Short mmCIF file of C-alpha atoms and ligand atoms in Angstrom, two decimals:
data_model
loop_
_atom_site.label_atom_id
_atom_site.label_comp_id
_atom_site.label_asym_id
_atom_site.label_seq_id
_atom_site.Cartn_x
_atom_site.Cartn_y
_atom_site.Cartn_z
CA MET D 1 21.05 7.68 -13.94
CA ALA D 2 19.29 9.46 -11.08
CA LYS D 3 21.08 9.35 -7.75
CA PHE D 4 20.13 10.23 -4.19
CA SER D 5 22.88 12.86 -4.25
CA GLN D 6 20.74 14.90 -6.68
CA PHE D 7 18.46 15.86 -3.79
CA ALA D 8 19.42 18.47 -1.26
CA LEU D 9 20.54 15.86 1.29
CA SER D 10 23.41 16.06 3.73
CA PRO D 11 26.55 14.12 2.74
CA GLU D 12 26.09 12.12 5.96
CA LEU D 13 22.66 10.91 4.82
CA VAL D 14 23.78 10.21 1.24
CA HIS D 15 26.62 8.15 2.67
CA ALA D 16 24.19 6.22 4.92
CA LEU D 17 21.96 5.51 1.91
CA GLU D 18 24.91 4.24 -0.10
CA LYS D 19 26.02 2.01 2.75
CA LEU D 20 22.52 0.58 3.04
CA GLY D 21 22.50 -0.20 -0.66
CA TYR D 22 20.20 2.58 -1.86
CA VAL D 23 21.79 4.27 -4.83
CA GLU D 24 19.09 5.06 -7.32
CA PRO D 25 15.83 6.58 -6.09
CA SER D 26 12.66 4.83 -7.22
CA PRO D 27 10.02 6.85 -9.15
CA VAL D 28 7.93 7.47 -6.04
CA GLN D 29 11.03 8.64 -4.19
CA THR D 30 12.05 10.94 -7.04
CA SER D 31 8.64 12.50 -6.91
CA VAL D 32 8.00 12.65 -3.16
CA ILE D 33 11.40 13.47 -1.65
CA PRO D 34 11.87 16.99 -3.17
CA ARG D 35 8.31 17.99 -2.23
CA ALA D 36 8.72 16.70 1.29
CA LEU D 37 12.06 18.50 1.63
CA GLU D 38 10.31 21.74 0.70
CA GLY D 39 8.12 21.21 3.74
CA ARG D 40 4.94 20.48 1.83
CA SER D 41 2.25 18.14 3.09
CA LEU D 42 1.35 15.52 0.54
CA LEU D 43 -0.90 12.68 -0.44
CA CYS D 44 0.63 9.80 -2.31
CA GLN D 45 -0.97 6.80 -3.89
CA SER D 46 1.77 4.30 -4.42
CA GLU D 47 1.93 0.74 -5.47
CA THR D 48 3.29 -1.86 -3.09
CA GLY D 49 7.01 -2.48 -3.33
CA SER D 50 7.61 0.93 -4.84
CA GLY D 51 9.92 2.18 -2.10
CA LYS D 52 7.31 4.45 -0.51
CA THR D 53 8.62 3.91 3.04
CA HIS D 54 11.95 5.51 2.19
CA SER D 55 10.20 8.30 0.32
CA TYR D 56 9.03 9.60 3.69
CA LEU D 57 11.88 8.35 5.89
CA ILE D 58 14.59 10.10 3.89
CA PRO D 59 13.13 13.66 4.10
CA MET D 60 12.44 13.15 7.80
CA LEU D 61 16.01 11.99 8.40
CA GLU D 62 17.24 15.07 6.56
CA LYS D 63 15.10 17.51 8.52
CA ILE D 64 15.14 16.05 12.01
CA ASP D 65 17.54 17.88 14.29
CA PHE D 66 19.49 15.07 15.95
CA ASN D 67 20.96 17.51 18.47
CA LEU D 68 17.50 18.29 19.82
CA PRO D 69 16.42 15.54 22.22
CA ARG D 70 12.72 15.93 21.37
CA LEU D 71 10.15 13.97 19.43
CA GLN D 72 10.04 15.37 15.89
CA GLY D 73 8.28 12.75 13.79
CA ILE D 74 5.43 10.25 14.15
CA VAL D 75 4.64 7.43 11.71
CA ILE D 76 1.31 5.64 12.10
CA CYS D 77 0.82 2.18 10.57
CA PRO D 78 -2.29 -0.02 10.59
CA SER D 79 -0.64 -3.23 11.76
CA ARG D 80 2.05 -4.30 14.16
CA GLU D 81 3.88 -6.11 11.37
CA LEU D 82 4.01 -3.06 9.14
CA ALA D 83 5.02 -0.84 12.07
CA ARG D 84 7.89 -3.20 12.86
CA GLN D 85 8.97 -3.28 9.24
CA VAL D 86 9.05 0.52 9.00
CA TYR D 87 10.89 0.63 12.32
CA GLU D 88 13.50 -1.79 11.02
CA PHE D 89 14.03 0.29 7.89
CA ALA D 90 14.46 3.41 10.05
CA PHE D 91 16.60 1.65 12.66
CA ALA D 92 19.04 0.52 9.96
CA PHE D 93 20.06 4.19 9.55
CA THR D 94 21.19 4.47 13.19
CA LYS D 95 24.38 2.59 12.29
CA TYR D 96 25.44 5.47 10.05
CA LEU D 97 23.57 8.29 11.79
CA PRO D 98 24.48 7.41 15.39
CA ARG D 99 22.76 10.42 16.97
CA PHE D 100 19.41 9.45 15.45
CA LYS D 101 17.00 7.77 17.88
CA VAL D 102 13.93 5.91 16.76
CA ARG D 103 11.45 3.83 18.76
CA LEU D 104 8.68 1.38 17.96
CA PHE D 105 5.44 1.72 19.93
CA SER D 106 2.85 -0.88 19.21
CA SER D 107 0.86 -3.42 21.13
CA GLU D 108 3.70 -5.77 20.27
CA THR D 109 5.88 -4.07 22.87
CA GLU D 110 5.08 -4.08 26.58
CA THR D 111 3.92 -0.92 28.31
CA THR D 112 7.07 -0.83 30.46
CA GLN D 113 9.25 -1.11 27.36
CA ASN D 114 7.22 1.65 25.78
CA ARG D 115 7.80 3.86 28.80
CA GLU D 116 11.54 3.16 28.72
CA GLY D 117 11.59 3.83 24.99
CA LEU D 118 10.06 7.22 25.58
CA SER D 119 12.46 8.21 28.34
CA MET D 120 15.24 7.86 25.78
CA ASN D 121 13.85 10.90 23.98
CA PRO D 122 13.41 9.44 20.51
CA HIS D 123 13.37 11.78 17.51
CA LEU D 124 10.99 9.52 15.64
CA VAL D 125 8.33 7.11 16.84
CA ILE D 126 6.61 4.49 14.72
CA GLY D 127 3.57 2.59 15.84
CA THR D 128 0.00 1.47 15.59
CA PRO D 129 -2.72 4.09 16.23
CA GLY D 130 -4.23 2.87 19.49
CA ARG D 131 -0.96 2.41 21.31
CA LEU D 132 0.54 5.61 19.98
CA ALA D 133 -2.47 7.68 20.98
CA ASP D 134 -2.37 6.15 24.46
CA ILE D 135 1.30 6.73 24.94
CA LEU D 136 1.50 10.14 23.42
CA SER D 137 -1.50 11.58 25.14
CA SER D 138 -2.78 10.15 28.38
CA LEU D 139 -0.04 7.93 29.78
CA TYR D 140 2.91 10.23 29.72
CA GLU D 141 3.61 13.87 29.80
CA LEU D 142 5.27 14.25 26.48
CA ASP D 143 6.35 17.38 24.75
CA LEU D 144 4.73 17.33 21.33
CA HIS D 145 5.62 20.91 20.53
CA GLN D 146 8.58 19.99 18.39
CA VAL D 147 6.73 17.46 16.22
CA ARG D 148 7.29 18.44 12.59
CA PHE D 149 6.13 15.33 10.73
CA LEU D 150 3.10 13.10 10.85
CA VAL D 151 3.00 10.17 8.43
CA LEU D 152 -0.07 8.01 7.87
CA ASP D 153 1.06 4.85 6.12
CA GLU D 154 -1.50 2.59 4.38
CA ALA D 155 -4.22 5.14 5.12
CA ASP D 156 -6.90 3.07 3.38
CA MET D 157 -6.31 0.26 5.84
CA LEU D 158 -6.21 2.70 8.76
CA MET D 159 -9.68 3.79 7.73
CA GLU D 160 -10.93 0.28 7.07
CA LEU D 161 -9.93 -0.72 10.59
CA GLY D 162 -11.68 2.30 12.11
CA TYR D 163 -8.52 3.94 13.43
CA PHE D 164 -9.21 7.49 12.39
CA ASP D 165 -10.81 8.58 15.66
CA ALA D 166 -7.62 7.70 17.54
CA ILE D 167 -5.56 9.45 14.87
CA ASP D 168 -7.74 12.58 15.00
CA GLU D 169 -7.27 12.71 18.75
CA LEU D 170 -3.52 12.61 18.40
CA TYR D 171 -3.53 15.06 15.51
CA ASP D 172 -5.39 17.64 17.62
CA LYS D 173 -2.44 17.71 20.01
CA LEU D 174 0.20 18.38 17.37
CA PRO D 175 1.46 21.82 16.33
CA GLU D 176 -0.48 23.30 13.44
CA SER D 177 2.66 23.55 11.34
CA THR D 178 3.17 19.76 11.38
CA GLN D 179 3.93 18.50 7.88
CA LYS D 180 1.57 15.69 6.96
CA MET D 181 2.47 12.88 4.56
CA VAL D 182 -0.24 10.39 3.73
CA PHE D 183 0.34 7.19 1.76
CA SER D 184 -2.31 4.83 0.53
CA ALA D 185 -2.47 1.97 -1.92
CA THR D 186 -6.02 2.84 -2.92
CA LEU D 187 -7.85 6.17 -2.76
CA GLU D 188 -11.60 5.84 -2.77
CA GLU D 189 -13.66 9.03 -2.60
CA ASN D 190 -14.75 8.45 1.00
CA LEU D 191 -11.12 8.08 2.06
CA LYS D 192 -10.16 11.30 0.29
CA THR D 193 -12.98 13.04 2.15
CA ARG D 194 -11.83 11.58 5.46
CA LEU D 195 -8.29 12.72 4.77
CA GLY D 196 -9.42 16.25 4.00
CA ARG D 197 -8.37 17.62 7.38
CA TYR D 198 -4.85 16.23 6.98
CA VAL D 199 -3.93 16.93 3.38
CA ASP D 200 -5.45 18.35 0.26
CA SER D 201 -5.04 16.33 -2.88
CA SER D 202 -3.15 19.02 -4.80
CA PHE D 203 -0.08 16.84 -4.80
CA LEU D 204 -1.12 13.35 -5.53
CA TYR D 205 1.54 11.01 -6.80
CA THR D 206 -0.06 8.00 -8.38
CA GLY D 207 2.56 5.43 -9.11
CA GLY D 208 0.62 4.51 -12.21
CA ASP D 209 -2.83 3.31 -11.20
CA ASN D 210 -2.07 -0.26 -12.17
CA LYS D 211 -2.39 -1.08 -8.47
CA THR D 212 0.23 -3.83 -8.39
CA ALA D 213 3.92 -3.82 -9.13
CA ALA D 214 4.51 -3.67 -12.86
CA LEU D 215 6.69 -6.74 -12.83
CA VAL D 216 3.94 -9.14 -11.72
CA SER D 217 2.43 -11.41 -14.35
CA HIS D 218 -1.12 -12.51 -13.68
CA HIS D 219 -2.40 -16.00 -14.48
CA LEU D 220 -5.80 -17.64 -14.14
CA VAL D 221 -5.57 -21.37 -13.57
CA ASP D 222 -8.56 -23.57 -14.32
CA ILE D 223 -8.28 -26.40 -11.79
CA LYS D 224 -11.27 -28.24 -13.36
CA HIS D 225 -12.59 -31.05 -11.13
CA ARG D 226 -9.73 -30.89 -8.61
CA GLY D 227 -10.32 -29.55 -5.12
CA LYS D 228 -8.34 -26.41 -4.26
CA THR D 229 -5.92 -28.13 -1.92
CA GLN D 230 -5.40 -31.11 -4.23
CA ALA D 231 -4.71 -28.65 -7.03
CA LEU D 232 -2.20 -26.90 -4.80
CA THR D 233 -0.24 -30.13 -4.27
CA THR D 234 -0.03 -30.69 -8.04
CA PHE D 235 0.87 -27.04 -8.62
CA LEU D 236 3.70 -27.03 -6.10
CA LYS D 237 5.12 -30.26 -7.48
CA THR D 238 5.17 -28.97 -11.03
CA VAL D 239 5.75 -25.18 -10.91
CA PRO D 240 9.25 -24.21 -9.78
CA SER D 241 9.59 -21.40 -7.25
CA TYR D 242 12.00 -20.01 -4.70
CA LEU D 243 9.42 -18.76 -2.21
CA THR D 244 5.69 -19.23 -2.73
CA LEU D 245 2.97 -17.40 -0.82
CA VAL D 246 -0.38 -19.18 -0.77
CA PHE D 247 -3.46 -17.14 0.11
CA ALA D 248 -6.93 -18.39 0.99
CA SER D 249 -9.93 -16.41 2.17
CA LYS D 250 -11.55 -19.17 4.23
CA LYS D 251 -10.07 -20.43 7.45
CA GLU D 252 -10.72 -24.10 6.64
CA ASP D 253 -8.88 -23.73 3.33
CA LEU D 254 -5.83 -22.34 5.11
CA GLY D 255 -5.50 -25.48 7.24
CA GLY D 256 -6.13 -27.71 4.21
CA ALA D 257 -3.58 -25.82 2.14
CA TYR D 258 -0.96 -26.12 4.85
CA GLU D 259 -1.43 -29.92 4.95
CA ALA D 260 -1.31 -30.04 1.13
CA VAL D 261 2.00 -28.19 1.06
CA LYS D 262 3.53 -30.53 3.57
CA GLU D 263 2.27 -33.43 1.48
CA SER D 264 4.11 -32.02 -1.52
CA GLY D 265 7.32 -32.38 0.50
CA LYS D 266 8.06 -28.66 0.90
CA SER D 267 8.91 -26.82 4.10
CA ALA D 268 5.93 -24.70 5.08
CA ILE D 269 4.51 -22.37 7.69
CA LEU D 270 0.96 -21.25 8.39
CA PHE D 271 0.65 -17.51 9.05
CA SER D 272 -2.81 -16.51 10.15
CA GLY D 273 -4.72 -14.31 12.58
CA ASP D 274 -4.89 -17.24 15.00
CA LEU D 275 -1.26 -16.75 15.97
CA SER D 276 -0.49 -14.72 19.06
CA THR D 277 1.51 -11.52 18.66
CA ARG D 278 4.63 -13.26 19.84
CA GLU D 279 4.09 -16.18 17.44
CA ARG D 280 3.44 -13.82 14.53
CA LYS D 281 6.61 -11.93 15.21
CA ALA D 282 8.65 -15.13 15.42
CA ALA D 283 6.99 -16.51 12.28
CA LEU D 284 7.73 -13.37 10.30
CA ARG D 285 11.35 -13.42 11.36
CA ARG D 286 11.69 -17.08 10.27
CA ILE D 287 9.96 -16.34 6.96
CA LYS D 288 12.33 -13.46 6.29
CA ASP D 289 15.27 -15.72 7.15
CA ASN D 290 14.15 -17.95 4.28
CA GLU D 291 13.44 -20.97 6.45
CA PHE D 292 10.47 -21.99 4.34
CA ALA D 293 9.73 -22.69 0.70
CA VAL D 294 6.00 -22.02 1.11
CA VAL D 295 4.05 -19.66 3.34
CA VAL D 296 0.32 -20.27 3.69
CA ALA D 297 -1.30 -17.03 4.75
CA SER D 298 -4.53 -15.24 5.40
CA ASP D 299 -5.01 -11.74 4.02
CA LEU D 300 -3.41 -10.48 7.19
CA LEU D 301 -0.12 -10.91 5.39
CA ALA D 302 -1.32 -9.39 2.16
CA ARG D 303 -0.89 -5.78 3.19
CA GLY D 304 2.34 -3.92 3.12
CA ILE D 305 4.61 -6.59 4.52
CA ASP D 306 7.91 -6.80 2.74
CA ILE D 307 9.19 -10.32 2.35
CA GLU D 308 11.99 -10.38 -0.13
CA ASP D 309 12.38 -13.22 -2.59
CA VAL D 310 8.70 -14.08 -3.04
CA ASP D 311 8.49 -15.05 -6.69
CA VAL D 312 5.16 -16.89 -6.78
CA VAL D 313 1.83 -15.96 -5.21
CA VAL D 314 -1.06 -18.41 -5.34
CA SER D 315 -4.65 -17.41 -4.55
CA LEU D 316 -6.71 -20.53 -3.88
CA ASP D 317 -9.75 -18.28 -4.24
CA LEU D 318 -10.34 -14.57 -4.60
CA PRO D 319 -11.20 -12.31 -1.65
CA SER D 320 -14.68 -10.79 -1.86
CA ASP D 321 -13.04 -7.40 -1.36
CA LEU D 322 -11.02 -7.47 -4.56
CA THR D 323 -8.60 -4.75 -3.45
CA TYR D 324 -6.96 -7.56 -1.47
CA TYR D 325 -6.12 -9.32 -4.70
CA TYR D 326 -3.82 -6.44 -5.62
CA HIS D 327 -2.18 -6.59 -2.24
CA ARG D 328 -1.73 -10.35 -2.53
CA ALA D 329 -0.22 -10.14 -6.01
CA GLY D 330 1.99 -7.24 -4.89
CA ARG D 331 3.82 -9.49 -2.43
CA SER D 332 5.83 -10.63 -5.42
CA GLY D 333 7.42 -8.44 -8.07
CA ARG D 334 8.86 -6.18 -5.40
CA PHE D 335 11.52 -3.69 -6.18
CA GLY D 336 12.62 -4.74 -9.60
CA LYS D 337 12.15 -8.47 -9.17
CA LYS D 338 9.83 -10.44 -11.38
CA GLY D 339 6.83 -12.18 -9.87
CA ASP D 340 3.94 -14.42 -10.87
CA SER D 341 0.48 -14.37 -9.37
CA TYR D 342 -1.68 -17.46 -10.00
CA VAL D 343 -5.41 -17.55 -9.23
CA PHE D 344 -7.23 -20.89 -9.06
CA TYR D 345 -10.77 -21.07 -10.42
CA ASN D 346 -13.18 -23.52 -11.95
CA ALA D 347 -16.46 -23.31 -13.87
CA ASP D 348 -18.35 -22.41 -10.65
CA THR D 349 -16.08 -19.60 -9.57
CA THR D 350 -15.67 -17.35 -12.60
CA THR D 351 -17.45 -14.22 -11.33
CA LEU D 352 -14.60 -12.62 -9.37
CA PRO D 353 -11.86 -13.47 -11.92
CA LYS D 354 -14.02 -11.86 -14.60
CA ARG D 355 -14.47 -8.79 -12.47
CA LEU D 356 -10.69 -8.44 -12.12
CA MET D 357 -10.38 -8.77 -15.89
CA GLU D 358 -12.88 -5.96 -16.29
CA GLU D 359 -10.74 -3.87 -13.94
CA GLY D 360 -7.91 -4.37 -16.41
CA VAL D 361 -5.81 -7.12 -14.80
CA PRO D 362 -4.03 -8.68 -17.80
CA PHE D 363 -4.52 -12.35 -17.01
CA ASP D 364 -3.34 -15.15 -19.22
CA PHE D 365 -4.94 -18.57 -18.91
CA TYR D 366 -3.81 -22.05 -17.94
CA ILE D 367 -5.31 -25.42 -17.19
CA LEU D 368 -3.80 -27.46 -14.40
CA LYS D 369 -3.03 -31.01 -15.49
CA ASP D 370 -1.16 -33.77 -13.63
CA GLU D 371 2.01 -32.85 -15.48
CA GLY D 372 1.64 -29.14 -14.65
CA LEU D 373 0.27 -25.97 -16.24
CA VAL D 374 -0.70 -26.00 -19.91
CA PRO D 375 -1.84 -22.88 -21.75
CA ASP D 376 -5.61 -22.56 -22.14
CA PRO D 377 -6.38 -21.08 -25.56
CA VAL D 378 -9.99 -20.29 -24.59
CA GLY D 379 -9.78 -18.82 -21.09
CA LEU D 380 -12.51 -16.58 -19.76
CA ALA D 381 -14.34 -13.94 -21.73
CA PRO D 382 -14.94 -10.87 -19.54
CA LYS D 383 -18.52 -10.13 -18.64
CA LYS D 384 -19.96 -7.18 -20.55
CA LYS D 385 -20.90 -4.24 -18.41
CA PHE D 386 -24.49 -3.12 -18.81
CA THR D 387 -24.15 0.39 -17.52
CA ALA D 388 -26.07 2.68 -19.82
CA LYS D 389 -23.59 5.45 -20.55
CA LYS D 390 -24.76 9.03 -20.51
CA PRO D 391 -24.06 10.88 -23.74
CA PHE D 392 -20.69 12.62 -23.64
CA GLY D 393 -20.81 15.96 -21.89
CA GLU D 394 -24.28 15.58 -20.43
CA GLU D 395 -23.05 14.84 -16.94
CA GLU D 396 -20.71 17.83 -17.02
CA GLN D 397 -23.45 20.19 -18.19
CA LEU D 398 -25.67 18.99 -15.37
CA GLU D 399 -22.99 19.65 -12.75
CA VAL D 400 -22.21 23.07 -14.22
CA ARG D 401 -25.90 23.96 -13.93
CA LYS D 402 -25.93 22.72 -10.34
CA ALA D 403 -22.83 24.76 -9.49
CA LYS D 404 -24.44 27.90 -10.91
CA ALA D 405 -27.69 27.28 -9.08
CA LEU D 406 -25.94 26.68 -5.78
CA SER D 407 -23.98 29.87 -5.99
CA ARG D 408 -27.15 31.76 -6.82
CA GLU D 409 -28.47 31.01 -3.35
CA ASP D 410 -25.70 33.27 -2.10
CA LYS D 411 -26.69 36.03 -4.45
CA VAL D 412 -27.25 38.59 -1.76
CA LYS D 413 -23.66 38.28 -0.48
CA PRO D 414 -20.84 40.29 -2.08
CA GLY D 415 -18.51 38.53 -4.54
CA TYR D 416 -21.29 36.31 -5.83
CA LYS D 417 -20.22 36.43 -9.50
CA LYS D 418 -16.64 35.48 -8.63
CA ARG D 419 -17.75 32.56 -6.47
CA GLN D 420 -20.08 31.34 -9.19
CA LYS D 421 -17.28 31.47 -11.75
CA GLU D 422 -14.98 29.57 -9.40
CA ALA D 423 -17.61 26.87 -8.76
CA VAL D 424 -18.11 26.38 -12.50
CA GLU D 425 -14.34 26.29 -13.09
CA LYS D 426 -14.02 23.65 -10.37
CA VAL D 427 -16.54 21.41 -12.11
CA LYS D 428 -14.81 21.91 -15.45
CA ARG D 429 -11.43 21.06 -13.94
CA LYS D 430 -12.90 17.91 -12.44
CA PHE D 431 -14.19 16.77 -15.81
CA ARG D 432 -10.96 17.65 -17.57
CA ARG D 433 -9.04 15.53 -15.04
CA LYS D 434 -11.55 12.72 -15.48
CA ALA D 435 -11.20 12.81 -19.27
CA ILE D 436 -7.40 12.65 -19.00
CA LYS D 437 -7.56 9.79 -16.51
CA ASP D 438 -10.00 7.87 -18.72
CA LYS D 439 -7.68 8.32 -21.64
CA ILE D 440 -4.67 7.04 -19.68
CA ARG D 441 -6.65 4.10 -18.33
CA LYS D 442 -7.84 3.18 -21.81
CA ALA D 443 -4.32 3.35 -23.21
CA ARG D 444 -3.03 1.21 -20.36
CA THR D 445 -5.71 -1.45 -20.83
CA GLU D 446 -4.83 -1.59 -24.51
CA ALA D 447 -1.14 -1.96 -23.63
CA TYR D 448 -1.92 -4.80 -21.21
CA LYS D 449 -3.97 -6.58 -23.81
CA ALA D 450 -1.25 -6.20 -26.42
CA GLU D 451 1.32 -7.51 -23.94
CA ALA D 452 -0.88 -10.49 -23.01
CA ARG D 453 -1.42 -11.23 -26.72
CA SER D 454 2.30 -11.08 -27.46
CA LYS D 455 3.05 -13.40 -24.51
CA LYS D 456 0.56 -15.96 -25.81
CA LYS D 457 2.26 -16.09 -29.18
P1 AMP Z 501 8.24 -0.38 0.26
O1 AMP Z 501 7.51 -0.05 -1.01
O2 AMP Z 501 8.52 0.82 1.08
O3 AMP Z 501 7.55 -1.47 1.04
O4 AMP Z 501 9.73 -0.92 -0.15
C1 AMP Z 501 9.96 -2.10 -0.84
C2 AMP Z 501 11.41 -2.57 -0.78
O5 AMP Z 501 12.23 -1.73 -1.59
C3 AMP Z 501 12.11 -2.57 0.57
O6 AMP Z 501 12.75 -3.83 0.74
C4 AMP Z 501 13.15 -1.48 0.52
O7 AMP Z 501 14.30 -1.79 1.28
C5 AMP Z 501 13.48 -1.44 -0.95
N1 AMP Z 501 13.89 -0.11 -1.43
C6 AMP Z 501 13.34 1.09 -1.14
N2 AMP Z 501 13.94 2.10 -1.80
C7 AMP Z 501 14.92 1.53 -2.54
C8 AMP Z 501 15.90 2.05 -3.47
N3 AMP Z 501 15.96 3.33 -3.77
N4 AMP Z 501 16.75 1.17 -4.06
C9 AMP Z 501 16.66 -0.15 -3.78
N5 AMP Z 501 15.76 -0.71 -2.93
C10 AMP Z 501 14.89 0.11 -2.32
#
């Protein structure tokens, strides 16, 4: 069994980890921690609930010099909630590493508090981009010379929310030697390009590209003639759960769902963007204290927030940006616990469920009846894709030709042959990687299908 003591960590830190209940490193931690300890910058695509936060906190805690009263690490998160969560994970270590100082800087905290926080000379600050950039650059004279770590957490969301200009500005002020660690649930090409100035993708941990925690089972529920909220009442009355998260994309459905939950006799809370910062913070605390059986939430809650004990996730509809489905489903099945994600649909709303099936989500099928869920032997047949595939190898040949032609423009310059060879090799490597990825993806889809078939039996 792998243990944290296998890494080159101080006994003090290993002891703190033990005390906090972390004994066995998760796969992402096993992969990231040694690299980070070597001082390498890295890019990591990790599924939610994989333990990614500790995969960057632990190396920072090992390397930060607690005797030096200077800022040494910065973690940037896209939302106040996530920033607070990371802060709480980091703060927990202060009990066992008493010289370690960490502060949270986000719009959640008042400017005066932020100023006080800074005068305490924290080793690590965690916050949202706007507030951090403000604090660390214009508002205060802060010594950034000792900063050794910059972490971008949920980088895809940082980009989606347009935060990269603020991050760039901050980055320009940091020492060149700063070690960068970037984490993202998804990694589209445009994001990789945007991240180019921070990290190269030579170390890319992909926690399996099955996007959601492996322990989540996915179910499509045909609600037939029932309205979504009426269906929810029946569902909650008939499907047992410890803590259910209900997601809806439309505002009016959120209100309706909240009423439906109350009607079913369960304790509920509505968590949406309409709450003030203070209310959101209080709500999150109460949710984490297990005051409610059901949380009705907008997609605001779908990203990165760690609420333990969620065993059932219900999507009354699917978000038009389907990446949010993975985030929703990933609220359950966290860290070794089993979870179930149910998606309501009817004959008029089959397009998005089918698209998820094409992406490889291994749904099984149910029909919602008054007495509860009954297996649906028919389910949905995935839509066939009509993309005319290029014959194998043609695309690669084309790119190789392009690479050669491009390099030829430089023909007058010395080293032309070498550059041309490198450009061609680069294309070939790209296609080799693609072929391997395709193979893995295909094998995984087959495995999902086999698993779904065996469950049905
Ligand atoms: P994250 O993926 O960072 O959001 O973490 C998900 C949850 O896993 C958090 O509640 C962490 O406290 C927990 N966690 C992280 N690493 C470990 C570990 N090695 N062993 C047990 N739990 C962990």
